[in-house]
Coordinates of C-alpha atoms and ligand atoms in Angstrom, one line a residue:
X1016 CA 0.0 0.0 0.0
X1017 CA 1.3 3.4 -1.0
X1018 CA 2.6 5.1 2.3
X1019 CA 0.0 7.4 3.5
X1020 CA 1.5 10.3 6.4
X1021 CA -1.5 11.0 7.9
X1022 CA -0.8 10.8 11.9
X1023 CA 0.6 13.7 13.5
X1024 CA -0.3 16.1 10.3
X1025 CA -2.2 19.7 10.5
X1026 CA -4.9 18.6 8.8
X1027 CA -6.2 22.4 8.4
X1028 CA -3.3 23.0 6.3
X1029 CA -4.6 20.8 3.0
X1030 CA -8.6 21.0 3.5
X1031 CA -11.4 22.6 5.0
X1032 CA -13.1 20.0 7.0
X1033 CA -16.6 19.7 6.2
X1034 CA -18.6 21.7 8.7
X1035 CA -22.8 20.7 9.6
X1036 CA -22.7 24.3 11.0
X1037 CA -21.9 26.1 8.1
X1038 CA -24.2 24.0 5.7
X1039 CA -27.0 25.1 7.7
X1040 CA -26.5 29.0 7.0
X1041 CA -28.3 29.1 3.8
X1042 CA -27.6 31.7 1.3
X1043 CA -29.3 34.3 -0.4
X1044 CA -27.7 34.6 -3.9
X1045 CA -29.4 33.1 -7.0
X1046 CA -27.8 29.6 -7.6
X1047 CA -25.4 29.9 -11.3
X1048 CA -26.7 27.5 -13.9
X1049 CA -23.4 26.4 -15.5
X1050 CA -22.6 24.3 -18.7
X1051 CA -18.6 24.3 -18.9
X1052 CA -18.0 20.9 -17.3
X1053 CA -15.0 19.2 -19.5
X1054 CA -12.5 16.3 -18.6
X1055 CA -9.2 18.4 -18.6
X1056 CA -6.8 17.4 -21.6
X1057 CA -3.9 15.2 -19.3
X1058 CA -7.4 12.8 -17.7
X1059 CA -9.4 12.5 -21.4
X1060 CA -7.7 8.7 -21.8
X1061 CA -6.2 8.5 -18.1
X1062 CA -8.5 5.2 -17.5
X1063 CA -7.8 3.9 -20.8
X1064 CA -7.3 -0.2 -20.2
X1065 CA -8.5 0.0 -16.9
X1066 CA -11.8 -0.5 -14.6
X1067 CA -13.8 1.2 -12.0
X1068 CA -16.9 0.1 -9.7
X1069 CA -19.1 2.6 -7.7
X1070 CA -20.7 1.0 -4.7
X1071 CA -24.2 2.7 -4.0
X1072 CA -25.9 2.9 -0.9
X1073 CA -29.2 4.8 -0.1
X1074 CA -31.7 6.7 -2.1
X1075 CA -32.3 6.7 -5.7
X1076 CA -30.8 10.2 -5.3
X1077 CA -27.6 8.0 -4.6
X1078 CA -28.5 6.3 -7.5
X1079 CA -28.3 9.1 -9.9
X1080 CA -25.4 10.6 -8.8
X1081 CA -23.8 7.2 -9.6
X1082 CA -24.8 7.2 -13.0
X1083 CA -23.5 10.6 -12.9
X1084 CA -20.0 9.7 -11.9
X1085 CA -19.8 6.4 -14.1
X1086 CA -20.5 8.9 -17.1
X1087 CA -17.6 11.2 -16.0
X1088 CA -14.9 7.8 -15.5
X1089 CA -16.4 6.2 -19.0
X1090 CA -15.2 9.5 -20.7
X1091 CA -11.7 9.1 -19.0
X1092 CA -11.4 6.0 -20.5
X1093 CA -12.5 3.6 -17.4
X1094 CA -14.7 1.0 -18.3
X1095 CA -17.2 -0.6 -15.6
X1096 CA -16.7 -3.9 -13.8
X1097 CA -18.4 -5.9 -11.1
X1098 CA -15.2 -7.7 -10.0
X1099 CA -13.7 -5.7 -7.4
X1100 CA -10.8 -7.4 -7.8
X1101 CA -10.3 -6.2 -11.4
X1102 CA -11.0 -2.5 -10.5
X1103 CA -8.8 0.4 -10.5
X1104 CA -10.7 3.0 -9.3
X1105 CA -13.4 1.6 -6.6
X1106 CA -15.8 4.9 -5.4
X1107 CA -18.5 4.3 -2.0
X1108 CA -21.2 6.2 -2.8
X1109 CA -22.5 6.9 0.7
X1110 CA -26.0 7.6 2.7
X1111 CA -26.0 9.1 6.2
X1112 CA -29.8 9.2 6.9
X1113 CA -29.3 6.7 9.6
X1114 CA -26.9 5.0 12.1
X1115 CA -27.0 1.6 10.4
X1116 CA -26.8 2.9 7.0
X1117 CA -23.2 4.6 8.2
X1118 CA -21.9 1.5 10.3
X1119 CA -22.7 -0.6 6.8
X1120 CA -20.5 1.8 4.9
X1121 CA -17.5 1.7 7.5
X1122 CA -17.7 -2.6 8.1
X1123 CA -17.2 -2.4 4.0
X1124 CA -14.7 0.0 3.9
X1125 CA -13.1 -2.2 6.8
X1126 CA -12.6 -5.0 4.2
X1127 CA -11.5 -2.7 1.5
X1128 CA -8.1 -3.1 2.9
X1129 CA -6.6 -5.9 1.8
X1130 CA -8.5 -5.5 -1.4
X1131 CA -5.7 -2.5 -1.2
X1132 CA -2.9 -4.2 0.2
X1133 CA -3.2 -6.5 -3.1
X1134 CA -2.9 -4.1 -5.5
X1135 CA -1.5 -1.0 -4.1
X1136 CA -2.4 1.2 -7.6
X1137 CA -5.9 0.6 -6.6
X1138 CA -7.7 4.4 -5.8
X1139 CA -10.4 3.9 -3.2
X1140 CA -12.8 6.9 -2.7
X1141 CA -15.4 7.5 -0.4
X1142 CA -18.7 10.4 -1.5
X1143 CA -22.1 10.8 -0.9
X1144 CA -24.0 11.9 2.2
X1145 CA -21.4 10.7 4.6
X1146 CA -18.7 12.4 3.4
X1147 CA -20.5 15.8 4.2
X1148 CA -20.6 15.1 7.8
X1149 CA -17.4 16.3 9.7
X1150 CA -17.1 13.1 12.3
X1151 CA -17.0 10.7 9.1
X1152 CA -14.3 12.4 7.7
X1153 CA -12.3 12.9 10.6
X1154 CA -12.7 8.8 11.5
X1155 CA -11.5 7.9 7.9
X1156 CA -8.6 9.8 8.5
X1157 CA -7.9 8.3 11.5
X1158 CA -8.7 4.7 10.8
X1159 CA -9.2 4.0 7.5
X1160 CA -5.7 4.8 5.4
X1161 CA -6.4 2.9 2.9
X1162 CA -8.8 5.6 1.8
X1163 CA -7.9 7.5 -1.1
X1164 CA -9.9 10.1 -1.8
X1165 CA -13.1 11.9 -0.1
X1166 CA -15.5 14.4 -2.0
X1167 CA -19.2 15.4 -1.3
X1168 CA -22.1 15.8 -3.0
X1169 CA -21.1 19.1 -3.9
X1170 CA -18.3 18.2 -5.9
X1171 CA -18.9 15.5 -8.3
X1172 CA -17.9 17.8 -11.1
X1173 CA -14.9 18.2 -9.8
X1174 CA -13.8 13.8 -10.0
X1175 CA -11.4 14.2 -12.8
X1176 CA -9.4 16.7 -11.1
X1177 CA -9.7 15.1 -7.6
X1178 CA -8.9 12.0 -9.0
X1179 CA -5.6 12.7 -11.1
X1180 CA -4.7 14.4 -7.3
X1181 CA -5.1 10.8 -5.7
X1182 CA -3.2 9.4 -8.5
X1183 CA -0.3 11.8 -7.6
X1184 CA -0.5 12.5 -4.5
X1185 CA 0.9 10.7 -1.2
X1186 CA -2.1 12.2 1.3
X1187 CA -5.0 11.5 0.9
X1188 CA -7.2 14.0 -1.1
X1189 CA -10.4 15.3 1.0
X1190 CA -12.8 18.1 -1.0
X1191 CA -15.9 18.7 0.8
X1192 CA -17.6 21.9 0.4
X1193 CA -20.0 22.8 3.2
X1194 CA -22.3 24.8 1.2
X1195 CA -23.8 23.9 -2.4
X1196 CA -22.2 25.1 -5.5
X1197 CA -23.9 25.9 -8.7
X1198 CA -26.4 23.7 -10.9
X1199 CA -24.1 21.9 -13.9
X1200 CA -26.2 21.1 -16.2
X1201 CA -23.9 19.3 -18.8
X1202 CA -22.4 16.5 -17.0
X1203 CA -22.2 13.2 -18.3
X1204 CA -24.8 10.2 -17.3
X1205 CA -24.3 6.6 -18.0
X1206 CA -27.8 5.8 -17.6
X1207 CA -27.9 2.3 -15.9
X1208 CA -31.4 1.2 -17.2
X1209 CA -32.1 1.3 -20.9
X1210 CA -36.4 1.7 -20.3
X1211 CA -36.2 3.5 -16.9
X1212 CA -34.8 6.9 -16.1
X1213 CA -33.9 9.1 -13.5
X1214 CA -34.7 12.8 -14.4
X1215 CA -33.4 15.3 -11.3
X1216 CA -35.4 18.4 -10.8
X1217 CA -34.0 19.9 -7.8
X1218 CA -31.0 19.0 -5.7
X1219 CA -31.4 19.8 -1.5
X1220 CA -33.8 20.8 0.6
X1221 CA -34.7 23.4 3.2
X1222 CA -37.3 21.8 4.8
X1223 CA -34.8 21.0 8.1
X1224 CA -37.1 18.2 9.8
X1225 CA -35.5 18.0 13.2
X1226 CA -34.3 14.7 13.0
X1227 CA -32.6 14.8 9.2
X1228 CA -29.3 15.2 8.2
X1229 CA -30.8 15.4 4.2
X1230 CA -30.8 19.8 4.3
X1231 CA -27.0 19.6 5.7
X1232 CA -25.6 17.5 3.3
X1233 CA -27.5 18.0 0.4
X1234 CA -27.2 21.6 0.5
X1235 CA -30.3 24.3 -0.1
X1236 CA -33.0 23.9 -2.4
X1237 CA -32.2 24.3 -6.2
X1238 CA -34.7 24.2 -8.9
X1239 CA -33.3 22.9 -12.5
X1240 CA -34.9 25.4 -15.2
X1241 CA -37.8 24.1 -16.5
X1242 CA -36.7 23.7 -20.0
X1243 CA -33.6 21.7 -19.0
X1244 CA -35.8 18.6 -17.5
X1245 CA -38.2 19.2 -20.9
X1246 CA -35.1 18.8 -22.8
X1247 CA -33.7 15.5 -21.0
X1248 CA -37.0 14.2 -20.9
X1249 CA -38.3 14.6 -24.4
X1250 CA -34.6 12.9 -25.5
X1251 CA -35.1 10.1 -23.4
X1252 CA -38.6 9.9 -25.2
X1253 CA -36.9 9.7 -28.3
X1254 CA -34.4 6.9 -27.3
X1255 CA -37.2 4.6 -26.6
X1256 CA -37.4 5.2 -22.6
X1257 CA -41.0 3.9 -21.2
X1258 CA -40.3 5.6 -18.1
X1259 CA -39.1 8.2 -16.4
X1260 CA -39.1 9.2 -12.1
X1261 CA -38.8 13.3 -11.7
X1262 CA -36.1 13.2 -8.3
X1263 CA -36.3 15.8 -5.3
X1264 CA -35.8 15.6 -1.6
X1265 CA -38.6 17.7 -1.8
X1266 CA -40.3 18.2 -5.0
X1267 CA -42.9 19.7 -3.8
X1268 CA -40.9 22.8 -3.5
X1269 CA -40.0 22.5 -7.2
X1270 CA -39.4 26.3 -8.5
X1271 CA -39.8 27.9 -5.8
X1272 CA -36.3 29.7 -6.2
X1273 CA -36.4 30.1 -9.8
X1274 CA -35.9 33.6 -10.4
X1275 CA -38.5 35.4 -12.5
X1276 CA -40.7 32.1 -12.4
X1277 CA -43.1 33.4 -10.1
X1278 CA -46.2 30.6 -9.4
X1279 CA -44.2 28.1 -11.4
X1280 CA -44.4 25.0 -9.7
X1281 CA -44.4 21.0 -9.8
X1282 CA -47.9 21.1 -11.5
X1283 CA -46.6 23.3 -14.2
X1284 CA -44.1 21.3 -14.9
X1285 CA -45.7 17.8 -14.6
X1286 CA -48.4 19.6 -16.9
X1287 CA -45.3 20.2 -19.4
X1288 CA -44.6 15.9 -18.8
X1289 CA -47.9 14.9 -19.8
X1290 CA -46.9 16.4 -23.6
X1291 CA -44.1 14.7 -24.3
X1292 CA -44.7 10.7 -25.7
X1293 CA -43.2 8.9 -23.2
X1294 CA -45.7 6.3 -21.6
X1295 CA -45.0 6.6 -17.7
X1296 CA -43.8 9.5 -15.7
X1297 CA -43.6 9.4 -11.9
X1298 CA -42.0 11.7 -9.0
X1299 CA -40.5 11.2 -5.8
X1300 CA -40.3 12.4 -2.9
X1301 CA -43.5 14.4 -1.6
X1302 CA -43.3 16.1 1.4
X1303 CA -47.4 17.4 2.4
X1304 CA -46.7 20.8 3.5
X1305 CA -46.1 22.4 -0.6
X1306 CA -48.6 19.8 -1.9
X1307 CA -50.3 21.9 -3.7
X1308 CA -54.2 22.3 -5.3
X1309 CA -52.5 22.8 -8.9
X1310 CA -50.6 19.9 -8.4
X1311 CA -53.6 17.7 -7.5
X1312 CA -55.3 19.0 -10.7
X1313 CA -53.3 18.0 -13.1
X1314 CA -52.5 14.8 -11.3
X1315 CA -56.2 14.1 -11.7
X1316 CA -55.6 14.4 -15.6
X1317 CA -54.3 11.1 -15.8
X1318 CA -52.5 10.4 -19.3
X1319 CA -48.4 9.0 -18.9
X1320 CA -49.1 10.5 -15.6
X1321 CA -48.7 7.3 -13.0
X1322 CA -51.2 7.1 -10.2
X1323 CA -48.8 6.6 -7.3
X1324 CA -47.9 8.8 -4.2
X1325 CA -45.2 8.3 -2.2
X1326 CA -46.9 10.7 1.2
X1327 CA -44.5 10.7 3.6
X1328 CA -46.4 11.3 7.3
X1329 CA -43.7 10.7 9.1
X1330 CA -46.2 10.4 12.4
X1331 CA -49.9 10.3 12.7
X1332 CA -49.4 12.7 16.4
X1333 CA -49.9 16.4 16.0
X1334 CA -47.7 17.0 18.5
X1335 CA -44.5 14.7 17.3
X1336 CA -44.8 16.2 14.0
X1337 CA -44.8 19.7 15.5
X1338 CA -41.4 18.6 17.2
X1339 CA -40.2 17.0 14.0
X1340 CA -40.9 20.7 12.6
X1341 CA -42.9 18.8 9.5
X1342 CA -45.1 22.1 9.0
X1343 CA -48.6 20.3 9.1
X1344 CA -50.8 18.6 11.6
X1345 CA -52.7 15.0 11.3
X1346 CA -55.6 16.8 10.3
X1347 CA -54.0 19.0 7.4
X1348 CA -52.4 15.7 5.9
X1349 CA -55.4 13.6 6.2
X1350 CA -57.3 17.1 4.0
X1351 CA -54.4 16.7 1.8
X1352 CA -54.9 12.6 1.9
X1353 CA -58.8 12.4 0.7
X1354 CA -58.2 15.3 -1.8
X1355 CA -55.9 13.7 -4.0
X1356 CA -57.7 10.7 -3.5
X1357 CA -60.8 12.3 -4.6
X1358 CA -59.4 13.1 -7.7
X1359 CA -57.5 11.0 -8.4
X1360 CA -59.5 7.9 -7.4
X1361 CA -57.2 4.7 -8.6
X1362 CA -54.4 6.4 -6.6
X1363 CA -52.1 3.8 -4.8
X1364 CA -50.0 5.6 -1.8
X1365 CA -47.2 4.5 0.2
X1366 CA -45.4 6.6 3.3
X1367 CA -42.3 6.7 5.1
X1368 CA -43.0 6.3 9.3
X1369 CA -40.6 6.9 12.1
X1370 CA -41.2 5.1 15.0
X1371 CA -40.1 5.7 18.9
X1372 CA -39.2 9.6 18.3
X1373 CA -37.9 11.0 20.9
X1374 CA -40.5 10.8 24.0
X1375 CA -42.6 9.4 21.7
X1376 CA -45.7 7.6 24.1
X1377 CA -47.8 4.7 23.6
X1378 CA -51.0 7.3 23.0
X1379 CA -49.1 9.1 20.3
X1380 CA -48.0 5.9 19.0
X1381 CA -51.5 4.8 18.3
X1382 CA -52.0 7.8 16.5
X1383 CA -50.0 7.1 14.0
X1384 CA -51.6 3.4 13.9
X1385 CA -54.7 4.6 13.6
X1386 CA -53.7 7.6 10.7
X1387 CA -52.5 4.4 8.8
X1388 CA -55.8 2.4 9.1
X1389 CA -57.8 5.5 8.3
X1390 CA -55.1 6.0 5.3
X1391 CA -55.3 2.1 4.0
X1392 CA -51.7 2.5 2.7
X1393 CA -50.6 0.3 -0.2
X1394 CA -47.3 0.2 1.5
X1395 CA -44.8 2.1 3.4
X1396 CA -41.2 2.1 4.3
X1397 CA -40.9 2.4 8.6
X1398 CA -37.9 2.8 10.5
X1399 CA -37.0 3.3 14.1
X1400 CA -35.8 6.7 14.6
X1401 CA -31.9 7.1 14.6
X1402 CA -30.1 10.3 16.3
X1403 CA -27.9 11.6 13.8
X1404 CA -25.1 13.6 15.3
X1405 CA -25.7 17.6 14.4
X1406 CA -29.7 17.6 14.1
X1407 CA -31.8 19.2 16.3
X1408 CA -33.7 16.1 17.4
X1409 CA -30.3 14.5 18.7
X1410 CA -30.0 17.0 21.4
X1411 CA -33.2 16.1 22.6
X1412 CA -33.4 13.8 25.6
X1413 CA -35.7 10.8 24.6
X1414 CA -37.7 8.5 27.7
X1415 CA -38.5 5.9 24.9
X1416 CA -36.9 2.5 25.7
X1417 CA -35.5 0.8 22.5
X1418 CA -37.5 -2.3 23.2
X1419 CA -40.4 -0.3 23.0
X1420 CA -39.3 1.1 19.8
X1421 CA -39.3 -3.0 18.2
X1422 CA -42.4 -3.9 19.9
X1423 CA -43.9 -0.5 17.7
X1424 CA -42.0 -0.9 14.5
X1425 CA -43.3 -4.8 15.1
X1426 CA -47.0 -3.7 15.2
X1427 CA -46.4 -1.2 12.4
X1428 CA -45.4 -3.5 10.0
X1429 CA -47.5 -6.1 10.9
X1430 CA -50.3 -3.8 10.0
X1431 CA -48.7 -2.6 7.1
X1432 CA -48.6 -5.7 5.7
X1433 CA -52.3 -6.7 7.0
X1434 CA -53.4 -3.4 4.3
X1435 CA -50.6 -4.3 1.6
X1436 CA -52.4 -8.0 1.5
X1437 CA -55.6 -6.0 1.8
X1438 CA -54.7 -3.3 -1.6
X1439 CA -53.5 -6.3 -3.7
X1440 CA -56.3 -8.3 -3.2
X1441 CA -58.3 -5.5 -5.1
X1442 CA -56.3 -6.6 -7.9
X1443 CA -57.0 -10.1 -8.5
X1444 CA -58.6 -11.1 -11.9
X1445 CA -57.9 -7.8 -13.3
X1446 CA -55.9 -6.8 -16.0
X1447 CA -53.3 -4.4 -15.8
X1448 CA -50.3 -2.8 -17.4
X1449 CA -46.8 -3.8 -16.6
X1450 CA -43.6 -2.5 -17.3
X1451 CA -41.3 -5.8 -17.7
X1452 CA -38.4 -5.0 -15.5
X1453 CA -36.6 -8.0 -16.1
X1454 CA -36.2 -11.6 -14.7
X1455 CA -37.8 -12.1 -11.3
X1456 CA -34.9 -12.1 -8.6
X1457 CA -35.9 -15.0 -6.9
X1458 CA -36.8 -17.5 -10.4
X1459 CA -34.9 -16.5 -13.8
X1460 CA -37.9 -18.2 -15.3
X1461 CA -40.0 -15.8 -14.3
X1462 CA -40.8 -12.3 -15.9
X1463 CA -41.0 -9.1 -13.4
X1464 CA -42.4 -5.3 -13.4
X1465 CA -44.6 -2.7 -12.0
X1466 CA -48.0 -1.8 -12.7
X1467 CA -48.5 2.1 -12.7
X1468 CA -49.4 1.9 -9.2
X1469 CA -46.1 0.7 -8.6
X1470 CA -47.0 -2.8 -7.6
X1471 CA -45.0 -5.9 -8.4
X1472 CA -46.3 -8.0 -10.9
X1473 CA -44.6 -11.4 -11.3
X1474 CA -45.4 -13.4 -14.5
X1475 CA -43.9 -15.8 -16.7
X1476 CA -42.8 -14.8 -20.7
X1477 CA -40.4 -14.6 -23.2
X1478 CA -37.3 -12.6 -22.4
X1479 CA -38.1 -10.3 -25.5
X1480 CA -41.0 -8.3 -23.5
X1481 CA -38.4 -7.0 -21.0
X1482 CA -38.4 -3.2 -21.7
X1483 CA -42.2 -3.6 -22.7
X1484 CA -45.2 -3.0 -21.6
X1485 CA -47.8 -5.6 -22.0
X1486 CA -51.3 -6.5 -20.5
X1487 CA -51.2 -9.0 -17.3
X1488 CA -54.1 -10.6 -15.9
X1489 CA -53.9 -11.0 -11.8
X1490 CA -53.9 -14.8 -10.8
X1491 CA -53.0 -14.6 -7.2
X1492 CA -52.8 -11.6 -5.4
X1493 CA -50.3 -12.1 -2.6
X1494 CA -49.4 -9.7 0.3
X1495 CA -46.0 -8.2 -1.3
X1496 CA -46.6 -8.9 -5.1
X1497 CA -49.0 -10.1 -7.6
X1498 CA -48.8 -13.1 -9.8
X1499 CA -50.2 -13.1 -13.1
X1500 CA -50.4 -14.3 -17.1
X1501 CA -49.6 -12.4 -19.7
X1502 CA -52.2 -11.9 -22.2
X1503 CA -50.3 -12.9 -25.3
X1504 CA -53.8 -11.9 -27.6
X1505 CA -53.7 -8.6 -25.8
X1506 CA -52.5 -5.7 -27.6
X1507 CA -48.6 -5.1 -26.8
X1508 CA -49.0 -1.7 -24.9
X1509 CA -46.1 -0.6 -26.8
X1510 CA -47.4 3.0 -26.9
Ligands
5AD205 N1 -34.2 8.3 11.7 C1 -35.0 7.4 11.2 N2 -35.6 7.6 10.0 C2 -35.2 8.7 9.3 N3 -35.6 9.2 8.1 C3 -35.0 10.4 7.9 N4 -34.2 10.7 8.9 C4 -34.3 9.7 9.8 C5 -33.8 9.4 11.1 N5 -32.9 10.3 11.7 C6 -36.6 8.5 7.2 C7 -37.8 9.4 7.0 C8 -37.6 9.8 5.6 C9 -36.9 8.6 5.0 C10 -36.2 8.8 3.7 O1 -36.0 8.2 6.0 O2 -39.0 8.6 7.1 O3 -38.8 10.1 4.9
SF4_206 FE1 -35.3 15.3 5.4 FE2 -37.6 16.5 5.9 FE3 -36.0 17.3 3.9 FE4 -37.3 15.0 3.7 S1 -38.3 17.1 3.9 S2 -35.2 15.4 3.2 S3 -37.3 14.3 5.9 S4 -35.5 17.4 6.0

């Protein structure tokens, strides 16, 4: 392993250690839309001959940004691989949203070592969410030599540069800026799905729920213009794409600091999606508080527009989401519920639930049970809450025991699953539309996809219809999927 100096060194004097504090002071000053990315001359054919791998962990955010970065390496040269063994360049693409999403992160980079100590021309990197945080950063350095290079979320632009300084360089390289940088909008993607796309809209999010580390290392809210996502979306169309997900923290807040945009918000704009051929369009995440009327409208026109809402509640108890600083009561998101269920009445939703806040009680707990009965929820993602070092919510003191926390996340789920079993049954005998995904993990035999309302539909087929859609008709609705047959006669929905 290259020699590393990295005990007994002022650290201050090669980087700025990323700082929780200063992301939080959000600025003022219009955000720069900026199209002058370029691989500089000396890295064009730098990974000529050799390989990279990019680990991902977390959201589909996470996600993205991978495809991102495996665009920037594939025009250095680099060419993917699933070997670690054969890479040159391996880059963890981290999530800090909770404890065990970190302590998964550092066990891997853990074993990364000898992975290093066998071929010592090997550049490791760490990014994402975790490298934003200050404590993450200072632990690599302390343990974890074998690390390369660290860079946030702000500065994926910046890999080529930051990675010909990690080829050179005996330290290892750390660029982490605190606060965002500008919107680039020419980066290169290699797309990882050939039918399904990822389509960013907005990067950050001001919303600073008490117990989320998202605003702090994701930066402030920035809105792509309008005409950019038109642009990437109506060339996907003409490649053939089926489907595309708009991605936000926070979409709901799409626009709102586009300058001389006034009123132009995620209904515009999903208003703008419905006119371009491309059969399935879908967005995530929602937060309830800028759901807006205009919004609801034009979901309620229907067309390539898919009816599923991801609604996170977070808690069904006033008075936890007041301390969770959600902006919205049970009440206002139950309005919010039936009024986009009104009008858009096949609607599927799911949620995202936090259990055992802090001080959470057992009547406050039932709350949220019984917003999730009233709710029906076709699904949900729950999780016990984790502190995470810099939030508000992690200074508060918190009377829950964690066995209480299981015994509710147990109950949760168990109901959860009592409502999924409950939705899908709905669906048996019916025909729907699936997007075939590909084989079925669990039986290569067996064909897989989602209907619009997101649901898994398992079926068997020939391998030709993955990428299309086709016409399924529900055989046995079970409590996580559907099984079905595909209606060979049926019209190939290959719109
Ligand atoms: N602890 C537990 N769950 C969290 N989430 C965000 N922060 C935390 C935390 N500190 C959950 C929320 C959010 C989802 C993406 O992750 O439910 O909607
Ligand atoms: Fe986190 Fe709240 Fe922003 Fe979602 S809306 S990313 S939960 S701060």
């Amino acid at each position: 392993m290259a020699e590393k100096t990295i005990s007994n060194v002022d650290f201050s004097k090669y980087f700025q250690p990323p700082s929780l504090k200063d992301a939080r002071r959000r600025r003022r000053d219009a955000v720069q839309i900026i199209n002058d990315f370029s691989i500089p001359e000396d890295m064009e054919t730098i990974g000529h001959g050799k390989n990279y791998l990019i680990e991902t962990y977390g959201c589909q955010m996470n996600e993205h940004d991978t495809e991102v970065m495996a665009g920037i390496l594939e025009k250095m040269g680099y060419q993917e691989t699933e070997e670690p063994k054969n890479a040159d360049v391996i880059l963890i693409n981290t999530c800090a949203i909770r404890e065990n999403a970190e302590n998964k992160v550092f066990g891997h980079i853990g074993t990364l070592k000898t992975l290093k100590l066998e071929n010592p021309g090997l550049i490791l990197g760490v990014c994402g969410c975790m490298a934003q945080e200050e404590v993450v950063v200072n632990k690599i350095l302390a343990k974890h030599p074998q690390v390369d290079l660290i860079f946030g979320t702000h500065n994926i632009h910046r890999l080529p540069q930051l990675l010909k300084e990690a080829l050179f360089s005996k330290e290892m390289v750390v660029e982490v800026w605190s606060k965002e940088g500008d919107i680039v909008e020419n980066l290169p993607q290699s797309r990882r799905g050939h039918f399904q796309a990822w389509v960013n809209i907005m990067y950050g999010c001001d919303k600073f729920c008490t117990y989320c580390i998202v605003p702090y290392t994701r930066g402030k809210e920035r809105s792509r213009h309008p005409q950019e996502i038109i642009d990437e979306v109506r060339e996907l169309a003409r490649k053939g794409y089926k489907e595309i997900t708009l991605l936000g923290q926070n979409v709901n807040a799409y626009g709102k600091d586009l300058p001389n945009m006034e009123n132009y918000g995620l209904g515009n704009l999903m208003d703008e999606m419905r006119k371009i051929g491309i059969p399935r369009v879908r967005f995530t995440t929602s937060h309830p508080k800028d759901f807006d009327d205009h919004l609801i409208e034009v979901l309620g026109k229907g067309g390539n527009l898919c009816e599923h809402i991801h609604l996170p509640v977070q808690s069904g108890s006033s008075e936890i989401l007041k301390i969770m600083g959600r902006g919205y009561t049970r009440e206002r998101y139950l309005d919010l519920f039936h009024k986009i269920k009104n009008t858009v009445p096949n609607a599927s939703f799911t949620t995202d639930i936090i259990v055992g806040f802090p001080n959470e009680t057992e009547e406050q707990f039932e709350e949220t049970m019984s917003l999730v009965r009233e709710c029906q929820f076709d699904g949900g993602f729950t999780f016990i809450y984790s502190p995470r070092a810099g939030t508000p919510a992690a200074r508060m003191k918190d009377n829950v025991p964690m066995e209480a926390k299981k015994e509710r996340l147990q109950r949760l789920n168990k109901l959860m699953d009592e409502l999924s079993a409950k939705s899908n049954a709905k669906y048996q005998d019916k025909m729907v539309e699936v997007l075939v995904e590909g084989e079925s993990r669990k039986n290569p035999d067996v064909l897989s996809g989602h209907t619009r309302t997101n649901k898994v539909v398992n079926f068997r087929g020939p391998k030709s219809l993955i990428g299309q859609l086709v016409t399924v008709k529900i055989t046995d609705a079970k409590k996580w999927s559907l099984d079905g047959e595909w209606q060979k006669e049926a019209e190939v929905l290959n719109r």
